[in-house]
Short mmCIF file of C-alpha atoms and ligand atoms in Angstrom, two decimals:
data_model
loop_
_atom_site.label_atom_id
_atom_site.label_comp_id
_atom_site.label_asym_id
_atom_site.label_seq_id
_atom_site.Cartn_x
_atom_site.Cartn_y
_atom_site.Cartn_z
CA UNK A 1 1.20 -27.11 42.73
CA UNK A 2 3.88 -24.11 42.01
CA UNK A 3 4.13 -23.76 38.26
CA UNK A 4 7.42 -25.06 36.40
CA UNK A 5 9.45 -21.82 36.09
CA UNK A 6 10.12 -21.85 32.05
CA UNK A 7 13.44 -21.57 31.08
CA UNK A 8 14.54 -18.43 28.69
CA UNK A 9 17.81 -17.05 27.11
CA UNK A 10 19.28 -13.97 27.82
CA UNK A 11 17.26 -10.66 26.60
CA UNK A 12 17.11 -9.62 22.90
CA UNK A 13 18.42 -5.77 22.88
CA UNK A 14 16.94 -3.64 20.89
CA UNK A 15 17.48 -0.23 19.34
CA UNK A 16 14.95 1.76 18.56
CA UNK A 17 15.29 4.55 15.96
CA UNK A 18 12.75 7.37 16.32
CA UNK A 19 10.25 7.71 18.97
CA UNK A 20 7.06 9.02 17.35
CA UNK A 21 3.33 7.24 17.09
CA UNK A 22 5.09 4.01 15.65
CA UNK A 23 8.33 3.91 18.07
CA UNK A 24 5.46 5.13 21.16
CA UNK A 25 3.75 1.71 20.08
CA UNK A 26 6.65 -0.25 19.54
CA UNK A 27 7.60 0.70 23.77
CA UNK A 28 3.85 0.41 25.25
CA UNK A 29 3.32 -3.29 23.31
CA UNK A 30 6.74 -4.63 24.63
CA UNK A 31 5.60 -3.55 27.74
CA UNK A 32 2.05 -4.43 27.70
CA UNK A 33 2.73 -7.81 26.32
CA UNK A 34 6.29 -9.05 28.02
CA UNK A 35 4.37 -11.78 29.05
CA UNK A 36 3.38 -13.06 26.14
CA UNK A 37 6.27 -12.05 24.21
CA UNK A 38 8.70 -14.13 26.19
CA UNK A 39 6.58 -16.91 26.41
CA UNK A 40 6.21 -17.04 22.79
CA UNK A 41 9.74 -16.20 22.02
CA UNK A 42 11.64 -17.64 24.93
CA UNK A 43 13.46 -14.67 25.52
CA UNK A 44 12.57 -10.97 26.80
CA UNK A 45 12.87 -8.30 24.12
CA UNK A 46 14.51 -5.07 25.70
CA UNK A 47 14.72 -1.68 24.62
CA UNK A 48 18.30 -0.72 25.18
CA UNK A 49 18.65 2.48 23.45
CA UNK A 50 15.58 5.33 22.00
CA UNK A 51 17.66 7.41 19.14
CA UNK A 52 16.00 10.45 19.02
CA UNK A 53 16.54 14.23 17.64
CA UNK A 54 15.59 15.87 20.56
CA UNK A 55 15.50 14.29 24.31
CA UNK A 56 13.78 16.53 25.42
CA UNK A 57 10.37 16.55 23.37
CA UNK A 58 10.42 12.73 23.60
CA UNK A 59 8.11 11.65 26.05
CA UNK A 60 5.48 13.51 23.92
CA UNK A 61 4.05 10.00 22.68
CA UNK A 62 4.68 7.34 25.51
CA UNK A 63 6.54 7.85 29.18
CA UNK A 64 9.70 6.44 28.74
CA UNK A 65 12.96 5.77 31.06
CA UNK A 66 14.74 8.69 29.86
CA UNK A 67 17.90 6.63 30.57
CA UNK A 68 17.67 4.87 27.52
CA UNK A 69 17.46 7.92 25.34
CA UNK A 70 20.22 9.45 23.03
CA UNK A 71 21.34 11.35 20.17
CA UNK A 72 23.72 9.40 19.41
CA UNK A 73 23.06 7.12 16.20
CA UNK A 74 26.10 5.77 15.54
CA UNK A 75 26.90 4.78 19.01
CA UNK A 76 23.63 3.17 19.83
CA UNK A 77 23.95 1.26 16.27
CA UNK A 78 27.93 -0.17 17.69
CA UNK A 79 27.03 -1.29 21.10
CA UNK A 80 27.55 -4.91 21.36
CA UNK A 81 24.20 -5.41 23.69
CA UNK A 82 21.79 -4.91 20.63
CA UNK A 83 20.89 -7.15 18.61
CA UNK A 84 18.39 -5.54 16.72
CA UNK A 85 18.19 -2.49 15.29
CA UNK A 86 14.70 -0.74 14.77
CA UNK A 87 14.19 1.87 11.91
CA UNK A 88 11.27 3.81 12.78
CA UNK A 89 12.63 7.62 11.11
CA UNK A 90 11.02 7.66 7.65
CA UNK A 91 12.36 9.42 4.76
CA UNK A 92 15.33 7.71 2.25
CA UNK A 93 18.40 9.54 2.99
CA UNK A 94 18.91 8.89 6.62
CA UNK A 95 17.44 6.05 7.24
CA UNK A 96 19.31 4.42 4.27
CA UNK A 97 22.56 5.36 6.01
CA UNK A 98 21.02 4.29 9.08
CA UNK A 99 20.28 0.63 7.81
CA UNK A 100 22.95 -0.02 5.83
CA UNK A 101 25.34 0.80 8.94
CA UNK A 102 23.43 -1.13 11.32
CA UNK A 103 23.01 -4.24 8.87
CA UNK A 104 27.09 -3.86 8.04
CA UNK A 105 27.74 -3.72 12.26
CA UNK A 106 26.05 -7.24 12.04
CA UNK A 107 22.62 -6.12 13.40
CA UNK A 108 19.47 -7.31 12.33
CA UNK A 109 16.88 -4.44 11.36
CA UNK A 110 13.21 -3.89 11.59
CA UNK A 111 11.86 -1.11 9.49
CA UNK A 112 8.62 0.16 8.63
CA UNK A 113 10.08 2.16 5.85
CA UNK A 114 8.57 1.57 2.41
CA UNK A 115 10.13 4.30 0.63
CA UNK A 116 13.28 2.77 1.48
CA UNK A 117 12.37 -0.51 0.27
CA UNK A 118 10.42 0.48 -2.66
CA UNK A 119 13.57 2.64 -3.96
CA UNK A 120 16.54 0.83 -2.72
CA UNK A 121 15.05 -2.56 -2.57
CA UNK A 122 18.33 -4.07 -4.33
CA UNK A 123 20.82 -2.00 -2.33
CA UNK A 124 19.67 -2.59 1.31
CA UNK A 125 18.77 -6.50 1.16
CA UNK A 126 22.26 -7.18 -0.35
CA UNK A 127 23.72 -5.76 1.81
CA UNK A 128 21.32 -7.98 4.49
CA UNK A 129 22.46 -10.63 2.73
CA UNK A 130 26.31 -9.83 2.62
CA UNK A 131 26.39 -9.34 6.51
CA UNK A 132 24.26 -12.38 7.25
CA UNK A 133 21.31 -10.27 8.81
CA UNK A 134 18.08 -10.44 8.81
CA UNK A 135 16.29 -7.68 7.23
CA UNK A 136 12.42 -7.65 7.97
CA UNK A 137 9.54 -5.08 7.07
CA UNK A 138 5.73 -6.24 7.89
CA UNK A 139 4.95 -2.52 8.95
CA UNK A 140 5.76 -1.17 5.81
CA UNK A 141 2.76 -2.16 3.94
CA UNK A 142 -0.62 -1.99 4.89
CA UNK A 143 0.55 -1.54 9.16
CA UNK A 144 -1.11 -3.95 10.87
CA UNK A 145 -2.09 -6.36 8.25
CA UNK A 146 0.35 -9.30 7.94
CA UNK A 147 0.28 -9.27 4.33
CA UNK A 148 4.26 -9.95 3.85
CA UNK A 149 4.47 -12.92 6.39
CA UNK A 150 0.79 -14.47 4.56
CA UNK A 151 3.13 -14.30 1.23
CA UNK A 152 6.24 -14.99 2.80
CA UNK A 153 5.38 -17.48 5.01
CA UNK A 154 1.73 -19.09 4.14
CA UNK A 155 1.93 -19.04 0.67
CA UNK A 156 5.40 -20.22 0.61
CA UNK A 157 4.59 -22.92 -1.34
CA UNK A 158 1.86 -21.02 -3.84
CA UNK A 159 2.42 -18.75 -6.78
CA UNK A 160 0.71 -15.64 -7.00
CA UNK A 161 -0.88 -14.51 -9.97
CA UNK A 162 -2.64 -11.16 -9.33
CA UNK A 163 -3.18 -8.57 -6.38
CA UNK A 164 -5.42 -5.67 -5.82
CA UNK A 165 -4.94 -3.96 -2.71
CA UNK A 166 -6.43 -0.98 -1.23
CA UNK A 167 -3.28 -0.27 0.70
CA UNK A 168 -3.37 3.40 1.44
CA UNK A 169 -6.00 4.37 4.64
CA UNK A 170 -6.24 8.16 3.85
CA UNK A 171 -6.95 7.21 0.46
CA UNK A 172 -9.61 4.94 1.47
CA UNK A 173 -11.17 6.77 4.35
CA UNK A 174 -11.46 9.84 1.82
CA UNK A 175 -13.32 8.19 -0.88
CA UNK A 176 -15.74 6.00 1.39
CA UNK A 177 -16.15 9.16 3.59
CA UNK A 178 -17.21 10.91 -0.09
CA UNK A 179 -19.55 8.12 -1.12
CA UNK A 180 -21.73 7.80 2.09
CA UNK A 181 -22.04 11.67 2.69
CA UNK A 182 -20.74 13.57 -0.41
CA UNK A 183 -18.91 15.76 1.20
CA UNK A 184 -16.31 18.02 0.21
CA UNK A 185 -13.00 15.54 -0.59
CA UNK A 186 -10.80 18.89 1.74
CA UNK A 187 -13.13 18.42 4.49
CA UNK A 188 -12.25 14.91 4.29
CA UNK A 189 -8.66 15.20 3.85
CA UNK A 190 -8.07 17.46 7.18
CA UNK A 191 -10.88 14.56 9.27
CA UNK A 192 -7.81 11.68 8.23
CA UNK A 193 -4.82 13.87 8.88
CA UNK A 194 -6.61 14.76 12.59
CA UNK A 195 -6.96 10.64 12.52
CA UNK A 196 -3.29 10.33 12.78
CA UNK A 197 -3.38 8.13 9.15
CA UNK A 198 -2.26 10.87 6.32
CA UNK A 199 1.38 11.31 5.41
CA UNK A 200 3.17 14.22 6.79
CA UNK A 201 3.20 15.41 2.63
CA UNK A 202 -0.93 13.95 2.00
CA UNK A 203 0.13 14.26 -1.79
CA UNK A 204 1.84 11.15 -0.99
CA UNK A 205 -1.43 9.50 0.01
CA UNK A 206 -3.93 11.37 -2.12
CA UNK A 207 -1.48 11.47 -5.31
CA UNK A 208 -0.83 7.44 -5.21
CA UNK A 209 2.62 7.24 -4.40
CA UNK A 210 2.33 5.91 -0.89
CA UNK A 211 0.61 2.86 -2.22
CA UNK A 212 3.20 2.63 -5.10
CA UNK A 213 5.76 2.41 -2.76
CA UNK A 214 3.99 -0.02 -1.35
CA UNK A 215 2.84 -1.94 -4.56
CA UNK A 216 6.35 -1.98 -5.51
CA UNK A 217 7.11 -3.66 -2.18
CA UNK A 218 4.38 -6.73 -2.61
CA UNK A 219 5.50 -7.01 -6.57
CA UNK A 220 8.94 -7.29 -5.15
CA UNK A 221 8.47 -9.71 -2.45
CA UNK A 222 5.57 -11.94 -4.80
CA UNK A 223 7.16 -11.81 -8.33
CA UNK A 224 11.09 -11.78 -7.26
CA UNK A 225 12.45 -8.88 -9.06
CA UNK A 226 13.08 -5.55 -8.62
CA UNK A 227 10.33 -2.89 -9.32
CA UNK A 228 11.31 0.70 -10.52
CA UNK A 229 8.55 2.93 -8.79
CA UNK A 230 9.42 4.89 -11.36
CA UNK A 231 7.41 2.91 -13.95
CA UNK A 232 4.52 2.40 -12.11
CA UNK A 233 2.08 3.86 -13.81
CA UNK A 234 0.34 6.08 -10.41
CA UNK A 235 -3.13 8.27 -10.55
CA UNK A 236 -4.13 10.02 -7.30
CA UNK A 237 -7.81 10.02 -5.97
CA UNK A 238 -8.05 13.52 -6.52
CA UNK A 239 -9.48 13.73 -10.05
CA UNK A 240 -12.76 11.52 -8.38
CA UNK A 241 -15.58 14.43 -8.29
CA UNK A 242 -19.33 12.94 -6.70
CA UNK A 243 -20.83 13.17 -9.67
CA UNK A 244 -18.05 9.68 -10.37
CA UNK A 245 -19.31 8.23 -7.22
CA UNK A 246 -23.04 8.57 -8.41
CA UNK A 247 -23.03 6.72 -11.62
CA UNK A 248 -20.60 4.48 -10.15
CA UNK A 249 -23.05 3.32 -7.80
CA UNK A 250 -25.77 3.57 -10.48
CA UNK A 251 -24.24 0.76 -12.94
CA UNK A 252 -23.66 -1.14 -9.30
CA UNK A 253 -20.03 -0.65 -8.15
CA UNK A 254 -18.20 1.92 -5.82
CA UNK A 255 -15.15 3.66 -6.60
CA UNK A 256 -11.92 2.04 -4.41
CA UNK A 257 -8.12 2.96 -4.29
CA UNK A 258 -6.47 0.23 -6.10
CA UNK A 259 -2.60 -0.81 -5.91
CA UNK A 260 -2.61 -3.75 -8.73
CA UNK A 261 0.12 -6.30 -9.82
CA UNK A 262 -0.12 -9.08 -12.12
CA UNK A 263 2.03 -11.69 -13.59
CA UNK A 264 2.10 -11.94 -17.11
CA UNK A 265 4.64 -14.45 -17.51
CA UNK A 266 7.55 -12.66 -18.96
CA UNK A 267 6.80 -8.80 -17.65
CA UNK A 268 4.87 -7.67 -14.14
CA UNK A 269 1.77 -5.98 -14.92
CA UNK A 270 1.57 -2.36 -11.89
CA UNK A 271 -0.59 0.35 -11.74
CA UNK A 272 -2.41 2.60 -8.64
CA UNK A 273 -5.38 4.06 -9.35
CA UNK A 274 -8.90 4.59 -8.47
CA UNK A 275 -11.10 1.91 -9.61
CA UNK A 276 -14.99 0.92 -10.21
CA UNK A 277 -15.40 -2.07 -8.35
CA UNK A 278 -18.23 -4.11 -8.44
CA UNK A 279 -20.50 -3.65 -5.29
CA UNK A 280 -20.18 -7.60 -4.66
CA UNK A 281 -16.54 -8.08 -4.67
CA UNK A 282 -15.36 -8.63 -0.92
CA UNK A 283 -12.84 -5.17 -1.69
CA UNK A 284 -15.95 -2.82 -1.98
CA UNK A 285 -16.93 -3.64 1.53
CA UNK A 286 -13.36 -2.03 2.74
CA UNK A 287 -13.92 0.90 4.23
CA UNK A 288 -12.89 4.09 6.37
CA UNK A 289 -9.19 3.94 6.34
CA UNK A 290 -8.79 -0.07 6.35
CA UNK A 291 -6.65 -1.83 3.96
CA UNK A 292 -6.75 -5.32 2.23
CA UNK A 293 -4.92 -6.90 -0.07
CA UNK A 294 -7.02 -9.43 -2.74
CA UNK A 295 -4.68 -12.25 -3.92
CA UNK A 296 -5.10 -14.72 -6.63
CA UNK A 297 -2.80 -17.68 -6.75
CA UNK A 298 -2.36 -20.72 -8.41
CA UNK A 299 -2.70 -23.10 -5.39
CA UNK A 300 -5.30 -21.33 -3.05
CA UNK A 301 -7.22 -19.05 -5.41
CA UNK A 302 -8.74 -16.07 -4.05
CA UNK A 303 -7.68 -14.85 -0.61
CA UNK A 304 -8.28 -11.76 0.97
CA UNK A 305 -5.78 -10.32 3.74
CA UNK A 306 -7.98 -7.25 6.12
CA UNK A 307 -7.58 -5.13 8.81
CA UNK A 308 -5.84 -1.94 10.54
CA UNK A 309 -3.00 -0.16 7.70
CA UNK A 310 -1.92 2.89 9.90
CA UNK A 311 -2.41 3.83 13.33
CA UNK A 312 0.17 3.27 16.60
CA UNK A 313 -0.70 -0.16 18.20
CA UNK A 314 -1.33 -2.26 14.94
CA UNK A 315 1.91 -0.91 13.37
CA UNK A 316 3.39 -1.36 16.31
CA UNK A 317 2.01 -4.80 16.44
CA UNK A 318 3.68 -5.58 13.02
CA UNK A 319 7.35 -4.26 14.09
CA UNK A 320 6.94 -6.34 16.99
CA UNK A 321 6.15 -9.90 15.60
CA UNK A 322 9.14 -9.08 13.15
CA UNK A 323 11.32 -9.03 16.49
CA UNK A 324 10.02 -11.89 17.65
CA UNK A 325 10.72 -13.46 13.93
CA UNK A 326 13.75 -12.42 14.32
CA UNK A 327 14.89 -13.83 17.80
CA UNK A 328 13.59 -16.82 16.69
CA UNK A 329 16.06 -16.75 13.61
CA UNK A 330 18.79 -15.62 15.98
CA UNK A 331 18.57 -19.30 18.48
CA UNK A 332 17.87 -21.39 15.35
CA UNK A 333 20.94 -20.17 14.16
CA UNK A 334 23.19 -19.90 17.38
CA UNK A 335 21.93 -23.70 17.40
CA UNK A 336 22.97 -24.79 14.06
CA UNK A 337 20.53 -23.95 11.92
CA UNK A 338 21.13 -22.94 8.30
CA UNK A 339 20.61 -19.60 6.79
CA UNK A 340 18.34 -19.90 4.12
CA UNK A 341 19.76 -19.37 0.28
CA UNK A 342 19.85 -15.77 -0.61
CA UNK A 343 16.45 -14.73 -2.63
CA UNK A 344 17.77 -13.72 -6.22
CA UNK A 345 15.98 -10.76 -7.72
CA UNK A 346 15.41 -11.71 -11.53
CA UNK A 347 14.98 -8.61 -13.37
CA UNK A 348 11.58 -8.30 -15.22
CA UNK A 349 10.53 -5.86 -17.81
CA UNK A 350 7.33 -3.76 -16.85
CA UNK A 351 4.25 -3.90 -19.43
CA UNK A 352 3.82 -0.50 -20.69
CA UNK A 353 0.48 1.14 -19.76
CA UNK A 354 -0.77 1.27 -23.00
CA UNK A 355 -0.62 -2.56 -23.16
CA UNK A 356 -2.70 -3.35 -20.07
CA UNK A 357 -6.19 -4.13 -20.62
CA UNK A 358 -9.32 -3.80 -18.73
CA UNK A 359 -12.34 -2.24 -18.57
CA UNK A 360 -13.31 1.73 -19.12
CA UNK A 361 -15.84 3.68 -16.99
CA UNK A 362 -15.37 7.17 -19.54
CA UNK A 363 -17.71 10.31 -18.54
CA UNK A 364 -18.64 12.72 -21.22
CA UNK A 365 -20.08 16.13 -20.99
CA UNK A 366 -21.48 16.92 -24.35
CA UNK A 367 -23.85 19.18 -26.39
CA UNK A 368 -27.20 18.14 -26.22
CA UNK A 369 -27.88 17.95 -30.21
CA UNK A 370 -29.00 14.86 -32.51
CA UNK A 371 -26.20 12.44 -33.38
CA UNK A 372 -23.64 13.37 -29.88
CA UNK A 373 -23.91 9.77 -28.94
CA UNK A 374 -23.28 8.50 -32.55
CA UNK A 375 -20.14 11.05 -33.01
CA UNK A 376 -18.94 9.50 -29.49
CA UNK A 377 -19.71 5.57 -30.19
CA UNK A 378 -18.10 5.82 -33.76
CA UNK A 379 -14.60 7.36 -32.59
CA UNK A 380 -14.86 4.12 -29.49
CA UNK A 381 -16.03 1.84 -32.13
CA UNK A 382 -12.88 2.79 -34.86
CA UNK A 383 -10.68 2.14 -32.33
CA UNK A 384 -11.60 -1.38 -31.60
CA UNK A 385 -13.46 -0.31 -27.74
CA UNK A 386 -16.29 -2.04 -27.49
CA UNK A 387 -19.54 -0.64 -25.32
CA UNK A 388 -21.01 -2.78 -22.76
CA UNK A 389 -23.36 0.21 -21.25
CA UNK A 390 -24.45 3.42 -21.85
CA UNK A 391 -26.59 6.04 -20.03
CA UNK A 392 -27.25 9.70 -21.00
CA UNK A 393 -28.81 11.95 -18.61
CA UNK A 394 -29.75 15.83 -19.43
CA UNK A 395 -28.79 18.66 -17.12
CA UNK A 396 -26.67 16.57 -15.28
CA UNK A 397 -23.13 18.10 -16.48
CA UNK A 398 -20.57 18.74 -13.55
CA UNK A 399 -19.59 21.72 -15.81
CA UNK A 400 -21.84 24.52 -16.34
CA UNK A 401 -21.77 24.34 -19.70
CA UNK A 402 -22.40 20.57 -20.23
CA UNK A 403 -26.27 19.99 -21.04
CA UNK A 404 -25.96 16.54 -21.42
CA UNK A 405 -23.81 13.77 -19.61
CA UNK A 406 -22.84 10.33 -21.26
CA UNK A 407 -21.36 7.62 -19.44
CA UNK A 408 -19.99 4.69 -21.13
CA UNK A 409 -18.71 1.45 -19.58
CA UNK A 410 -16.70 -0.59 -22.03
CA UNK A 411 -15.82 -3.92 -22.34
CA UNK A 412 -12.21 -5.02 -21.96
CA UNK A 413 -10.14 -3.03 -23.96
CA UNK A 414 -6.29 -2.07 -24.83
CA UNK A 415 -5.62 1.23 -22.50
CA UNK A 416 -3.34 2.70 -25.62
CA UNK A 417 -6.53 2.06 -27.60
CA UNK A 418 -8.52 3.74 -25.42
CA UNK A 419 -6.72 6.80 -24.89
CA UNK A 420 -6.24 7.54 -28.33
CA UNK A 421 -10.22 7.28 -29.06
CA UNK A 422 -10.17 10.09 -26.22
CA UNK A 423 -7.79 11.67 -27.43
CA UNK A 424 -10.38 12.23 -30.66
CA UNK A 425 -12.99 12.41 -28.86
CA UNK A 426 -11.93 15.69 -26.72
CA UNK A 427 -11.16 17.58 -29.95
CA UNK A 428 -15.07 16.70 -31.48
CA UNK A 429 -16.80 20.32 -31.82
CA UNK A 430 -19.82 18.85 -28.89
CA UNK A 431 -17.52 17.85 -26.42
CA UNK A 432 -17.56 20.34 -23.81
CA UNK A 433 -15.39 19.83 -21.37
CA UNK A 434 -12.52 16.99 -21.03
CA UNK A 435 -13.57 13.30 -21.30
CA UNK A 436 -13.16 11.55 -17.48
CA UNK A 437 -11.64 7.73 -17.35
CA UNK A 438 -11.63 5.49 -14.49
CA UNK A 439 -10.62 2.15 -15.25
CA UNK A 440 -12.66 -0.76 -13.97
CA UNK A 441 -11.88 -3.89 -11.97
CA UNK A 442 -13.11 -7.15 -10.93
CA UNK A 443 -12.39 -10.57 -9.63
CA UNK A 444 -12.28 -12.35 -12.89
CA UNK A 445 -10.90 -8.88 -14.38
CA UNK A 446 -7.60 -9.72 -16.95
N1 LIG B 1 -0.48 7.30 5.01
C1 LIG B 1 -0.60 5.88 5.06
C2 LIG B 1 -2.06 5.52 4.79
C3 LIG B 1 -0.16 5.37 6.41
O1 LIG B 1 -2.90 6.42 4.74
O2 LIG B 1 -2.35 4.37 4.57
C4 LIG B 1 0.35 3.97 6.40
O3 LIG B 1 1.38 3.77 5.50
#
């Protein structure tokens, strides 16, 4: 029997804006899976138009139909056969332009930016909103992962509480590279960027503010304000030295790149950091360059969102299923459907760093003479941080000078608190070299 020829609309142009790794992905996947994509969408998605700097250097990533390339931004943006607009160029200065033209010319947009979003979150979806577009971003954070549509979409009807994420894949692939063979963190560094995963500027990844971007993204999206990336309080991975990852693993956890976000109620808890987590916790098993996001919300509980955060195809794969969204939106509406109520961003006030609390791994190198560990546990102790642990170990100083290293984890405690016991600490006659802090987290962590 002939099978029943299914019945689709007309094509879905699309736009695309920068052909690199992401844009090469974005061209292979709509033509790998046109199948699949029309089936599930009812419609064929068609690349209209490749916006690129220079024609002539790009085929470098994918073979394309050089037809379809142009320099020509504006023009590509205008034509009245695309419907969708894909920002694949990076950076905030262009690509804002770029998005908030293509969103005023009525077109829906795709982007994969997170610096845009993270900075201009306010800016760009009202103006989504005032043209009646649809403005969608699953690539931005953690590639491949659906971690916006699980929020979005299936915990619509939850509230989250808490996330910890390990959203940046250089980050990741450096520090789990470091644990399992202690090599040098630059060896590592230049092994990611030949992986394709590390920013074009690594001090983005290494330094934290990728995953703030990021961070500030999810806080966005889960608590319904407006983050200032400014105020997220951001340490890179860089300050981690093995002698960290040692005693990290001694007391039983391993040392992750955390993006975290909490709900207090009135003001949104954010920090990015390195972090002792405990061996157990499903986050310590994430490693290499693969990102997950840990969620706690009121309905569900825990959930745990895994998989590919960089890297052409899953990207790709993300930019792609927001197209298909997308379309979908577009015949729902061309058939009636309502637009949804606009998403209003409530402004909430940030809790300062000094008000979080949570547990202290602190590393001392110290004088080996009688009453070090009393001088150290009576500043902690004045200053309301309690000790959970304590080890001491002789000759095991990362600095020459150090003859004896203490390592104190601490119960929960008030980071301003903290910080100003170190602060006395640092200036005590047998500390020799500065005090190291890596905050700890954990499932049931505040
Ligand atoms: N540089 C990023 C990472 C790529 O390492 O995770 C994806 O945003």
């Amino acid at each position: 029997m002939p099978t029943p020829e299914r019945r689709t609309t007309k094509p879905i142009g699309v736009a695309l804006l920068g052909l690199g790794n992401v844009g090469g992905g974005v061209v292979k996947l709509l033509r790998d899976n046109a199948a699949a994509i029309e089936a599930r969408l009812g419609a064929q998605i068609e690349v209209r138009a490749i916006v690129v700097r220079d024609p002539d250097k790009a085929d470098r990533v994918i073979e394309i139909d050089r037809a379809l390339l142009t320099t020509d931004l504006d023009a590509a943006i205008a034509r009245p056969d695309i419907g969708i607009v894909c920002e694949l160029i990076g950076g905030t200065t262009d690509a804002k332009h770029v998005v908030l033209a293509a969103l005023a010319a009525g077109k829906h947009v795709v982007t994969a930016n997170k610096a845009l979003l993270a900075e201009h979150w306010a800016e760009v979806f009202g103006a989504a909103e005032r043209a009646g577009a649809d403005l969608y971003y699953e690539a931005a954070v953690c590639g491949g992962v659906p971690i916006i549509r699980a929020l979005r979409e299936g915990l619509a009807s939850d509230r989250v509480e808490a996330l910890h994420g390990i959203v940046n894949g250089t980050s990741n692939y450096i520090l789990s590279t470091m644990a399992a063979s202690r090599r040098p963190f630059t060896d590592i560094l230049r092994e990611a960027q030949a992986l394709g995963y590390a920013e074009a500027d690594p001090r983005l990844d290494i330094g934290g503010g990728d995953a703030a971007h990021k961070l500030a993204v999810l806080a966005n999206l889960c608590f319904g304000t407006t983050v200032d990336v400014a105020a997220i309080a951001t340490d890179g991975i860089d300050a981690i030295e093995p002698i960290d990852l040692d005693y990290a693993e001694r007391f039983g956890y391993v040392i992750k790149p955390l993006a975290i976000a909490r709900d207090h109620g009135g003001a949104i808890e954010a920090r990015v950091h390195p972090a002792l987590v405990p061996a157990s916790w499903l986050l310590a098993r994430v490693a290499g360059a693969k990102n997950a996001v840990y969620v706690n919300s009121y309905a569900l509980g825990p959930s745990m969102y895994y998989g590919a955060g960089a890297g052409m195809l899953p990207t790709a794969m993300a930019v792609v299923s927001d197209m298909i969204e997308i379309g979908r939106n577009m015949f729902a509406r061309a058939a009636g459907a309502p637009r949804p109520p606009a998403r209003v961003a409530t402004p909430r006030a940030m809790v300062p760093l000094a008000e979080i609390r949570t547990r202290y791994y602190l590393r001392f190198g110290v004088a080996d003479q009688p009453g070090v560990l009393g001088q150290l546990m009576t500043v902690l102790g004045a200053h309301g941080v309690s000790i959970a642990q304590v080890v001491q170990d002789t000759g095991r100083g990362a600095e020459p000078e150090e003859k004896v290293t203490v390592v104190v984890l601490t119960h929960t405690a008030r980071e301003g608190d903290v910080r100003a016991a170190l602060a006395e600490i640092e200036h005590l006659a047998v500390v020799r070299a500065p005090p190291r802090v890596i905050r700890i987290a954990s499932e049931g962590s505040p």
